[in-house]
Short mmCIF file of C-alpha atoms and ligand atoms in Angstrom, two decimals:
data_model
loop_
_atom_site.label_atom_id
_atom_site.label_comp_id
_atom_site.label_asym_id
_atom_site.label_seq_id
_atom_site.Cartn_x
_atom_site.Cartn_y
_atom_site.Cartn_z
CA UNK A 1 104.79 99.98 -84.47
CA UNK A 2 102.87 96.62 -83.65
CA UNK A 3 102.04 93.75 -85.62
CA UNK A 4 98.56 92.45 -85.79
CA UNK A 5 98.59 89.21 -83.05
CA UNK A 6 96.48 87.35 -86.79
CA UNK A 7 100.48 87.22 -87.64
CA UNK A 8 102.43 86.95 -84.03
CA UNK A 9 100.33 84.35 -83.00
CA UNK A 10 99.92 82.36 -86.13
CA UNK A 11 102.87 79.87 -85.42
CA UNK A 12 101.78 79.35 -81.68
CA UNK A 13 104.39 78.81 -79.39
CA UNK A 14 107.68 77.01 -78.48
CA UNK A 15 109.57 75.61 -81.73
CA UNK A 16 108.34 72.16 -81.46
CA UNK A 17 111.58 70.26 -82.00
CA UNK A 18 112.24 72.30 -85.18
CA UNK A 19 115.55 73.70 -83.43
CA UNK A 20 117.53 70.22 -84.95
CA UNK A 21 116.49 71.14 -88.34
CA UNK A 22 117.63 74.89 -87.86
CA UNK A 23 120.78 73.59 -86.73
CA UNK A 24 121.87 71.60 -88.92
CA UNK A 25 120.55 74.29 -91.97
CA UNK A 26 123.75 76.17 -89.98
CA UNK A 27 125.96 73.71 -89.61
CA UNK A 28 125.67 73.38 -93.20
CA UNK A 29 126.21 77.25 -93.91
CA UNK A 30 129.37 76.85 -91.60
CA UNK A 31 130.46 74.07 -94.22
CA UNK A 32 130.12 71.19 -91.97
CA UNK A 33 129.31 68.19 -94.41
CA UNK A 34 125.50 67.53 -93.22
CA UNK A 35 123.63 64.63 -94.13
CA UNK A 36 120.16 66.09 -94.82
CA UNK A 37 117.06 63.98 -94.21
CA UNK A 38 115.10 66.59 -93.19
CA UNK A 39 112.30 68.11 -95.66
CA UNK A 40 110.18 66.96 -98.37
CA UNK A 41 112.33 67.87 -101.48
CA UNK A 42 113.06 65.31 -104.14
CA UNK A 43 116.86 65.03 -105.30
CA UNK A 44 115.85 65.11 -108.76
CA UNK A 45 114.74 68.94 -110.34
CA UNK A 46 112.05 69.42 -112.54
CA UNK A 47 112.26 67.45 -115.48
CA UNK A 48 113.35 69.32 -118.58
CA UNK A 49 110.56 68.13 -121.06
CA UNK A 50 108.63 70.29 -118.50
CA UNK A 51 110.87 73.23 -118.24
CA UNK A 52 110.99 73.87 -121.88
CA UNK A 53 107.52 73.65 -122.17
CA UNK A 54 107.29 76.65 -119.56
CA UNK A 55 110.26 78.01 -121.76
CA UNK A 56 107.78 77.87 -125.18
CA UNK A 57 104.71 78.73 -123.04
CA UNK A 58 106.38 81.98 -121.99
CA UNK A 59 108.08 82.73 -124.97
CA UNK A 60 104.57 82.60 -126.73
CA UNK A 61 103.19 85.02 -124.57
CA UNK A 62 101.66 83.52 -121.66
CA UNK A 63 103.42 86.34 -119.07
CA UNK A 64 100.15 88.56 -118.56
CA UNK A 65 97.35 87.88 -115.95
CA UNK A 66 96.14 84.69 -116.65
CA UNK A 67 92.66 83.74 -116.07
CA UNK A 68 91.82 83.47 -112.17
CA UNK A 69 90.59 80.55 -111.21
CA UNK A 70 92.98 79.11 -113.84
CA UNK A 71 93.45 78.68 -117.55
CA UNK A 72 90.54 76.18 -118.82
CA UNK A 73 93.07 73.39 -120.68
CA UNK A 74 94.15 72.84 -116.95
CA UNK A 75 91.22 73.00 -115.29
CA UNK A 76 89.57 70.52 -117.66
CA UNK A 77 92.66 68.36 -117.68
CA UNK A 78 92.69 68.29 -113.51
CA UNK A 79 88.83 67.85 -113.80
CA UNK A 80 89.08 64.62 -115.88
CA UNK A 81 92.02 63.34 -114.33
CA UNK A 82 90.38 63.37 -111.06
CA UNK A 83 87.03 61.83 -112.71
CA UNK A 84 88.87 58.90 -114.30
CA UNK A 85 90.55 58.38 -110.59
CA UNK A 86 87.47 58.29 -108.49
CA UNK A 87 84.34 57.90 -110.97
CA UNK A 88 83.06 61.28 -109.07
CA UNK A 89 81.41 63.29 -111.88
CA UNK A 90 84.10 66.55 -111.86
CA UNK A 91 84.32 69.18 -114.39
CA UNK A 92 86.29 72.39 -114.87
CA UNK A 93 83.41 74.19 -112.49
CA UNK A 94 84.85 71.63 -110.04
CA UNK A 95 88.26 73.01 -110.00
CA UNK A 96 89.87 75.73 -108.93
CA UNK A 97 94.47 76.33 -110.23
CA UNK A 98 96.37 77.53 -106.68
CA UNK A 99 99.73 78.62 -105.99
CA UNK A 100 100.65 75.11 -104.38
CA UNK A 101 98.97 73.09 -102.30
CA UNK A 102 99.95 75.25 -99.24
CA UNK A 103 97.26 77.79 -100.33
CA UNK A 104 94.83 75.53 -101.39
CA UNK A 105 94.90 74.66 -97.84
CA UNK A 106 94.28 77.79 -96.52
CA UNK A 107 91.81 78.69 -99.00
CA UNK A 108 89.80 75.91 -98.27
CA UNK A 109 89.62 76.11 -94.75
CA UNK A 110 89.03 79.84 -95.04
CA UNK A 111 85.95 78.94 -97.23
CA UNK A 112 83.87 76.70 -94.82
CA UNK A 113 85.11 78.50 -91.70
CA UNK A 114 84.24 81.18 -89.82
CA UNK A 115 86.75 83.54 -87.73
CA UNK A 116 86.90 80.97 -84.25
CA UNK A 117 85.27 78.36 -85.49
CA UNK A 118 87.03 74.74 -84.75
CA UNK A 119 88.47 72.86 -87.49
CA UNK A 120 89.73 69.61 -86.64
CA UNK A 121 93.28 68.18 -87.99
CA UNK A 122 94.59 65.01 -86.82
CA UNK A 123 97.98 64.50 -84.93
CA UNK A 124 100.66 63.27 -86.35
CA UNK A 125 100.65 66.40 -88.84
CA UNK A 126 102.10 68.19 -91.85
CA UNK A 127 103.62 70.84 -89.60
CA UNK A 128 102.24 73.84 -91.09
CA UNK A 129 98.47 72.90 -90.18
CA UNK A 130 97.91 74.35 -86.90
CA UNK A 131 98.92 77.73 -88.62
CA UNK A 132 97.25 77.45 -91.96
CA UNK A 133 93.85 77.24 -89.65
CA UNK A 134 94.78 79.88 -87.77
CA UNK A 135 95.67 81.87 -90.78
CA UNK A 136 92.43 81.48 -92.43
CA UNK A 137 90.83 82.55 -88.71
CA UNK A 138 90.24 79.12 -87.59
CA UNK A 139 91.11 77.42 -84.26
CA UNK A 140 92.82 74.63 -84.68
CA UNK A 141 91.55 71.57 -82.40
CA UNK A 142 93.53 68.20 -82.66
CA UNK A 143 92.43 64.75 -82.80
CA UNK A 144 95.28 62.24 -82.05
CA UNK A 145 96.12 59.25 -83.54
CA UNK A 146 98.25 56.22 -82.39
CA UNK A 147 101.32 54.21 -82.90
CA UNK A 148 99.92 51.17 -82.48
CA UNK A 149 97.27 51.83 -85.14
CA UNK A 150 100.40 52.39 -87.17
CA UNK A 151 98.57 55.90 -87.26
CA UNK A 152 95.47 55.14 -89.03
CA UNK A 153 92.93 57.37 -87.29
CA UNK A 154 89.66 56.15 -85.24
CA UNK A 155 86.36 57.42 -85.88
CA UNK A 156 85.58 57.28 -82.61
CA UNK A 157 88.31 59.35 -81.49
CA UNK A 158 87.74 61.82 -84.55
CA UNK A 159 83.63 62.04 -83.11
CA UNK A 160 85.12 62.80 -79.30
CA UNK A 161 86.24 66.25 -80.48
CA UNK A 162 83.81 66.93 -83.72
CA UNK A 163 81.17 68.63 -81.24
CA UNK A 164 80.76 72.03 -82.54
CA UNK A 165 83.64 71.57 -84.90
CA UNK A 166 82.81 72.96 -88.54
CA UNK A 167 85.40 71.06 -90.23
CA UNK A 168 88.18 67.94 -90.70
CA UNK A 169 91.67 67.95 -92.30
CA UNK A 170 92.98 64.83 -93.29
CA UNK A 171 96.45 63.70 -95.12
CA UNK A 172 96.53 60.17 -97.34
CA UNK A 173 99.05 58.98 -98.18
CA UNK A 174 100.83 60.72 -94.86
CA UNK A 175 103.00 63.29 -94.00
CA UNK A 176 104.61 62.65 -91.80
CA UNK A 177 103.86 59.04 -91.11
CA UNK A 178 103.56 57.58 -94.42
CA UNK A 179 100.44 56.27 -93.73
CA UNK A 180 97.94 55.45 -96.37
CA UNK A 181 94.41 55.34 -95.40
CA UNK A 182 92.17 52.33 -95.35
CA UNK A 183 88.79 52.07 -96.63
CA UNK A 184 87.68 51.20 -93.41
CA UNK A 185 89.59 54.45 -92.20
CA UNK A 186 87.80 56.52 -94.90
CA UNK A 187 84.50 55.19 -94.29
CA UNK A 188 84.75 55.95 -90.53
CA UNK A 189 85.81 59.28 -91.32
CA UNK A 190 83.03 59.66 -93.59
CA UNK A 191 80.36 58.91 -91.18
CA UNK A 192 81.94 61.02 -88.55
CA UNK A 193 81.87 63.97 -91.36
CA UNK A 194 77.70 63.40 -92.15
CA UNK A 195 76.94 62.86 -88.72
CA UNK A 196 78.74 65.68 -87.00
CA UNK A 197 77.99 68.11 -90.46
CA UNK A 198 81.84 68.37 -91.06
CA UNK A 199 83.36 70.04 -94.28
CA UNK A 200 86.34 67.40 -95.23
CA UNK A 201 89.21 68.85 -96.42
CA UNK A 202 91.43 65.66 -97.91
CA UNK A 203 95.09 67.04 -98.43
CA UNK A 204 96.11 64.07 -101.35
CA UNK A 205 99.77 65.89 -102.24
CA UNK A 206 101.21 62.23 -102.42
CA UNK A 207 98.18 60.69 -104.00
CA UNK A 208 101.04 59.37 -107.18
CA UNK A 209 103.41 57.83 -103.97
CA UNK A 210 101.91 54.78 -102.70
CA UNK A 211 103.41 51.51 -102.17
CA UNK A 212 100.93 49.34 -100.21
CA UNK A 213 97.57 49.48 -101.02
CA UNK A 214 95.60 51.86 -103.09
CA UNK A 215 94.91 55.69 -102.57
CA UNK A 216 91.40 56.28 -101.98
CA UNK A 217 89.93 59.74 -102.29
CA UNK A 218 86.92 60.28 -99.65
CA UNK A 219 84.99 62.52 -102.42
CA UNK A 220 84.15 58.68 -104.14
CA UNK A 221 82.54 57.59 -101.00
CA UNK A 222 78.41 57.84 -100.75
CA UNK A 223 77.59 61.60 -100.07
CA UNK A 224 80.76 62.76 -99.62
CA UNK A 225 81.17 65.07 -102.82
CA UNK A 226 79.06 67.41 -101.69
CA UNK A 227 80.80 67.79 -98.34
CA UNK A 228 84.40 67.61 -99.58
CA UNK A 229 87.04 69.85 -100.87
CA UNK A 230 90.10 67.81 -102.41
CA UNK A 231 93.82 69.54 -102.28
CA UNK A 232 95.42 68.53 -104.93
CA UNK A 233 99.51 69.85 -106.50
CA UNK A 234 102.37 69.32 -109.02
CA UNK A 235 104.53 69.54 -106.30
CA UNK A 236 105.20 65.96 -105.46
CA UNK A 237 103.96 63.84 -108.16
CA UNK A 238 106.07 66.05 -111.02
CA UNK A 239 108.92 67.10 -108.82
CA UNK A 240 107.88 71.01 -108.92
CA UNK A 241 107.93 72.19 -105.81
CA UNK A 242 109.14 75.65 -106.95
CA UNK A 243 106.71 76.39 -109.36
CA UNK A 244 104.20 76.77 -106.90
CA UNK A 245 100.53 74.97 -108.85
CA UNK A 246 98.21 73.03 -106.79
CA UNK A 247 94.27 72.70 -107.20
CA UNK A 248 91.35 72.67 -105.01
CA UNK A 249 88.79 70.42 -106.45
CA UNK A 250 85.00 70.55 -104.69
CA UNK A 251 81.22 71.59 -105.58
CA UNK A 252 80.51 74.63 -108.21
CA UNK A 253 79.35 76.95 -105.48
CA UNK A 254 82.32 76.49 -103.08
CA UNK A 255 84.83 76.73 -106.33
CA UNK A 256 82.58 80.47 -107.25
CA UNK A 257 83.71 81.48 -104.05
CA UNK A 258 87.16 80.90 -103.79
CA UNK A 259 87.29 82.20 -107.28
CA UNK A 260 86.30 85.67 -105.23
CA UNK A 261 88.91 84.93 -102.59
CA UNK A 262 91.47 84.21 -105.22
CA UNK A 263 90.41 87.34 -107.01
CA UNK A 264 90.98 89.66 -103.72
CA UNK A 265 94.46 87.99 -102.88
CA UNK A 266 96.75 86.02 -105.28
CA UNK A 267 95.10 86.79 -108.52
CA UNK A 268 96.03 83.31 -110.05
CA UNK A 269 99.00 80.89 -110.80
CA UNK A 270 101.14 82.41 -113.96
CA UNK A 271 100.09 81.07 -117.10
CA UNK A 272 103.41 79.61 -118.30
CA UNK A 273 103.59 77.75 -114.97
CA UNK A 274 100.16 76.73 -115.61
CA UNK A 275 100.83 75.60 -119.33
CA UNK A 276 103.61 73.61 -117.82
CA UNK A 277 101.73 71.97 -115.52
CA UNK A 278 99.12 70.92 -118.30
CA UNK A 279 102.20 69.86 -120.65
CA UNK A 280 103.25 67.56 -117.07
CA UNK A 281 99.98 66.09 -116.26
CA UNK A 282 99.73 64.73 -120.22
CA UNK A 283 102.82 62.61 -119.76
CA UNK A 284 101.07 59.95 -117.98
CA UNK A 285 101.72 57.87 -115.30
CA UNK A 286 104.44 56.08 -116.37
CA UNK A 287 106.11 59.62 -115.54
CA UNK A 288 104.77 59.90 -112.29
CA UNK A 289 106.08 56.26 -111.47
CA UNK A 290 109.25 57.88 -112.22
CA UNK A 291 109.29 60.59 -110.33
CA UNK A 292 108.34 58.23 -107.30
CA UNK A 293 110.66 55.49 -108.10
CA UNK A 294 113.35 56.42 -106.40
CA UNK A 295 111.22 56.61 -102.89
CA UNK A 296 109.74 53.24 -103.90
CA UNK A 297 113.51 51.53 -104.12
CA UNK A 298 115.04 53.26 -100.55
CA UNK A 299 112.12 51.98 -98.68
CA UNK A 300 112.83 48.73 -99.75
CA UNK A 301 116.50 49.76 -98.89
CA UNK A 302 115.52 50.78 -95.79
CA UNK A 303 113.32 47.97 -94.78
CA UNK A 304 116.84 45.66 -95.04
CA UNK A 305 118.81 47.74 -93.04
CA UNK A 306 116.28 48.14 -90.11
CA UNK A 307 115.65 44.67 -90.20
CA UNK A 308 119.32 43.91 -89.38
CA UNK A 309 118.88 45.46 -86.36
CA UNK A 310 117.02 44.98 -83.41
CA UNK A 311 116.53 48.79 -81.78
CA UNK A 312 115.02 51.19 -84.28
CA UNK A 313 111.41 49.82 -85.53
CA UNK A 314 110.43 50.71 -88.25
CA UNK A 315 106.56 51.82 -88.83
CA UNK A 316 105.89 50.22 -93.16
CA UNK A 317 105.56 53.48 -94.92
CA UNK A 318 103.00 52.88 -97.31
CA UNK A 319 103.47 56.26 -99.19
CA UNK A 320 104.69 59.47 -99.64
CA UNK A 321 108.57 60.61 -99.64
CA UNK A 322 109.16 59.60 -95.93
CA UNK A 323 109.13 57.09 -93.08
CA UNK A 324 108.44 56.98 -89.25
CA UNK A 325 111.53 55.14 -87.13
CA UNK A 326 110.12 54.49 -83.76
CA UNK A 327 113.60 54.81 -81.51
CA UNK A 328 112.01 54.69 -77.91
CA UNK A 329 113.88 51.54 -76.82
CA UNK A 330 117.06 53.99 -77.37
CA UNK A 331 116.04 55.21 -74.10
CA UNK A 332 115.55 59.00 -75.63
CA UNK A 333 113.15 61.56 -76.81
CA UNK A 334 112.72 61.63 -80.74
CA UNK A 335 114.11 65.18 -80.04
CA UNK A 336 117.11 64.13 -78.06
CA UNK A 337 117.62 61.44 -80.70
CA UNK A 338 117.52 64.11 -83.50
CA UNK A 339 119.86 65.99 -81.70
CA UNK A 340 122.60 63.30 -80.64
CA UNK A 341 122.59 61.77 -84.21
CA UNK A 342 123.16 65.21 -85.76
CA UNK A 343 126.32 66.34 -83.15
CA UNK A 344 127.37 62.91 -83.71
CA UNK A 345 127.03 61.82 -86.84
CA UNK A 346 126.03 64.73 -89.11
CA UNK A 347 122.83 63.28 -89.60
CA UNK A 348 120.22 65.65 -89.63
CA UNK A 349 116.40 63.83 -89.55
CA UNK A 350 113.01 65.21 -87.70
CA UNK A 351 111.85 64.78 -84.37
CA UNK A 352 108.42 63.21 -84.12
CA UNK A 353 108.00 66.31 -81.73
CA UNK A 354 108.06 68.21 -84.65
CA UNK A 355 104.55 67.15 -85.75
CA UNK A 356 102.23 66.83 -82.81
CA UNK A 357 102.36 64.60 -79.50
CA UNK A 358 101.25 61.41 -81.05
CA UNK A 359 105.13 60.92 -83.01
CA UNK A 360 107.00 61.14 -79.53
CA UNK A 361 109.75 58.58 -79.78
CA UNK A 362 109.57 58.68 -82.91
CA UNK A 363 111.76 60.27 -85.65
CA UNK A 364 111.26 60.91 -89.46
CA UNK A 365 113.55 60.40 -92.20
CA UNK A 366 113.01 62.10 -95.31
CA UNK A 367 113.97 59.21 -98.49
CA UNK A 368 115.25 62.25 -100.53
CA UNK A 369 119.45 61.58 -100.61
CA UNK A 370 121.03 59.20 -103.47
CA UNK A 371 120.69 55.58 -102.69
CA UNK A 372 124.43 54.76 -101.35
CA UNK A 373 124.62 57.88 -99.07
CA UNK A 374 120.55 57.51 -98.25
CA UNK A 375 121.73 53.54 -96.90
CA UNK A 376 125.16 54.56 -95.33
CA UNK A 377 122.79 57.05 -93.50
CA UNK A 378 121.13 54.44 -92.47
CA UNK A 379 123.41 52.47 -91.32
CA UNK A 380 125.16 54.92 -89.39
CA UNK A 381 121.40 55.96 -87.37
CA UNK A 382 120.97 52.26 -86.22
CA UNK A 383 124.84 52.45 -84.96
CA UNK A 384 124.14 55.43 -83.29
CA UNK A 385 120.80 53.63 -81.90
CA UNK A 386 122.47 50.65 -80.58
CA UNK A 387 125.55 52.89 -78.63
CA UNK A 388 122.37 54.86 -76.92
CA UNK A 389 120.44 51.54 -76.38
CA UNK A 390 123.33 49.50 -74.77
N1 PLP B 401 100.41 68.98 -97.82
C1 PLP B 401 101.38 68.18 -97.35
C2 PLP B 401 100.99 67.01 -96.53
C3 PLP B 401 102.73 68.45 -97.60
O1 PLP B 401 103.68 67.65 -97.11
C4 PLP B 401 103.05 69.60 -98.37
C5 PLP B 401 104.46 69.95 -98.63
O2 PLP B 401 105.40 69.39 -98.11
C6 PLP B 401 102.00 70.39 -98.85
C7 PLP B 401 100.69 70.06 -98.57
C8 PLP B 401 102.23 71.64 -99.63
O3 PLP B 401 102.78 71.38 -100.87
P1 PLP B 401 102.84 72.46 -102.03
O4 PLP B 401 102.39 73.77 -101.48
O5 PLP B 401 104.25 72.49 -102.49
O6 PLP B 401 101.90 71.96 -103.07
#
């Protein structure tokens, strides 16, 4: 029987330096002792306080169908939190409960685009993009960015491919650079999005992770709210990742819409998952500090260590859970690099390869091991740099 090529097709083709992380996921099976640096996964678990108040939501009775677009207390509590972040007017209307922010992504894009229309994502990537397009029918078209920009993107280069583009995905704080976006950045991108017509979809999973600078959503910049859908998720900022909630947040008539998508396909987020999510959001942001804190204090660990060093440079994270190590002077691919330090030292970390052309050289470590073994890690990469280098 054959597939559909909507599904054989969707990851395009070649494994884009992802073979390192497969590897090592083996290794690992095969009992070697693996020092994982790999994905976006904190080393802390969802906080109890949170679990039990899944526990009592469930326990109460929130197990049937819960409302769609998701359960009002939520929605107004997402609504308000995002209006006392930007000053953009936002109500429940506004916002739409998701499984994650993985399907807010598709959603979105599947809302302002039509089967083979171009929507524009910008290289370095979160490396599911160029398939969550293509899910939701799209074709993916990139627009690089650049090292020595320490990967803020350039208007100009966004406006180069916008021509006949519909819409423009973009990811502050970064994944995988760690890259927070200027306001200079955001009001390029802006003007690029009225002048071309673009839908901007702003993927702000690590908006509670910065370090330097501010987050700035591009739905409180002049005219943008009409032309913006934010993705939004408990994922990061409240370490549940497994309990699948994120949020699309955008005008009433896009939300009514996605309400019909949601009501043909997932059918909602569970209501005890939901309830938990409200409970989370309610313990403020001296919480959320928490939950980062750890990434805060190995970047600062990490920023030592390179700077002993003279053949990995480092590119300042400014958020999120990871950071870029440029390793060209090692003489070897960010793929080869990946692959030497994890035969040779156990290390297992991401080829720039793995998200795009513009990270080449380049590899990313994840900041998601205990602080000792996260530093001895370290350590042990810039040895392995300096052997290759010499
Ligand atoms: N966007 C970015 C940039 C990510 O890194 C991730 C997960 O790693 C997601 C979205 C999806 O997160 P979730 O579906 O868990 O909310």
């Amino acid at each position: 029987m054959k597939l559909s090529q909507r599904i054989t097709k969707l990851n395009g083709e070649g494994d884009d330096g992802w073979s390192v992380f497969y590897r090592a996921r083996a290794l690992k099976a095969a009992g070697a002792p693996i020092v994982e640096l790999t994905i976006g996964e904190h080393d802390i678990r969802t906080h109890g306080d949170i679990l039990a108040a899944m526990n009592a939501s469930a326990i109460g009775g929130h197990t049937g169908y819960a409302m769609v677009p998701g359960v009002k207390s939520l929605r107004e509590t997402v609504a308000n939190r995002i209006q006392e972040r930007t000053g953009v007017p936002t109500g429940p209307e506004n916002v739409m409960i998701t499984p994650g922010g993985q399907s807010a992504l598709f959603s979105s894009h599947y809302a302002v685009c039509n089967p083979g229309d171009a929507a524009l994502y910008l290289d370095p990537y979160y490396a599911t993009y160029p398939g969550t397009l293509r899910a939701a029918g799209a074709i993916p078209r990139v627009v690089h960015t650049r090292a020595e920009d320490a990967f803020q993107p350039r208007g100009e280069d966004i406006a180069a491919q916008a021509q006949g583009a519909v819409s423009l995905l973009i990811n502050s704080p970064n994944n995988p650079t760690g890259t927070v976006y200027s306001r200079a950045t955001l009001g390029g991108i802006a003007d690029v999005c009225k002048a071309h017509d673009l839908w901007l979809i702003s993927d702000e999973v690590y908006d509670t992770q910065v370090w330097d600078g501010s987050h700035i959503s591009p739905r409180s910049l002049p005219d943008m709210a009409e032309r913006t859908l934010v993705v939004g998720s408990m994922s990061k900022s409240h370490a549940m990742t497994g309990s699948r909630c994120g949020w699309i947040v955008g005008p009433e008539e896009v939300i009514d819409r996605l309400i019909d998508l949601a009501t043909n396909t997932t059918y909602g987020v569970p209501g005890f998952i939901q309830d938990a999510a409200n409970f989370a959001l309610h313990q403020g942001p001296a919480f959320e500090d928490a939950v980062a804190e750890p990434f805060r204090r190995r970047r600062a660990l990490a920023a030592e260590i390179i700077a002993a060093q003279n053949t990995v440079t480092l590119i300042p994270a400014q958020g999120a859970m990871y950071m870029m190590l440029d390793v060209r002077a090692t003489g070897l691919s960010g793929e080869a690099f990946a692959n030497g330090l994890l035969d040779e030292c156990q290390i297992a970390v991401m080829p720039g390869e793995s998200f795009g052309t513009s990270a080449a050289g380049h590899i990313r470590v994840a900041m998601t091991i205990e602080d000792g073994a996260f530093a001895k890690a370290l350590k042990d990469l810039c040895g392995f740099a300096e052997k290759h280098a010499g």
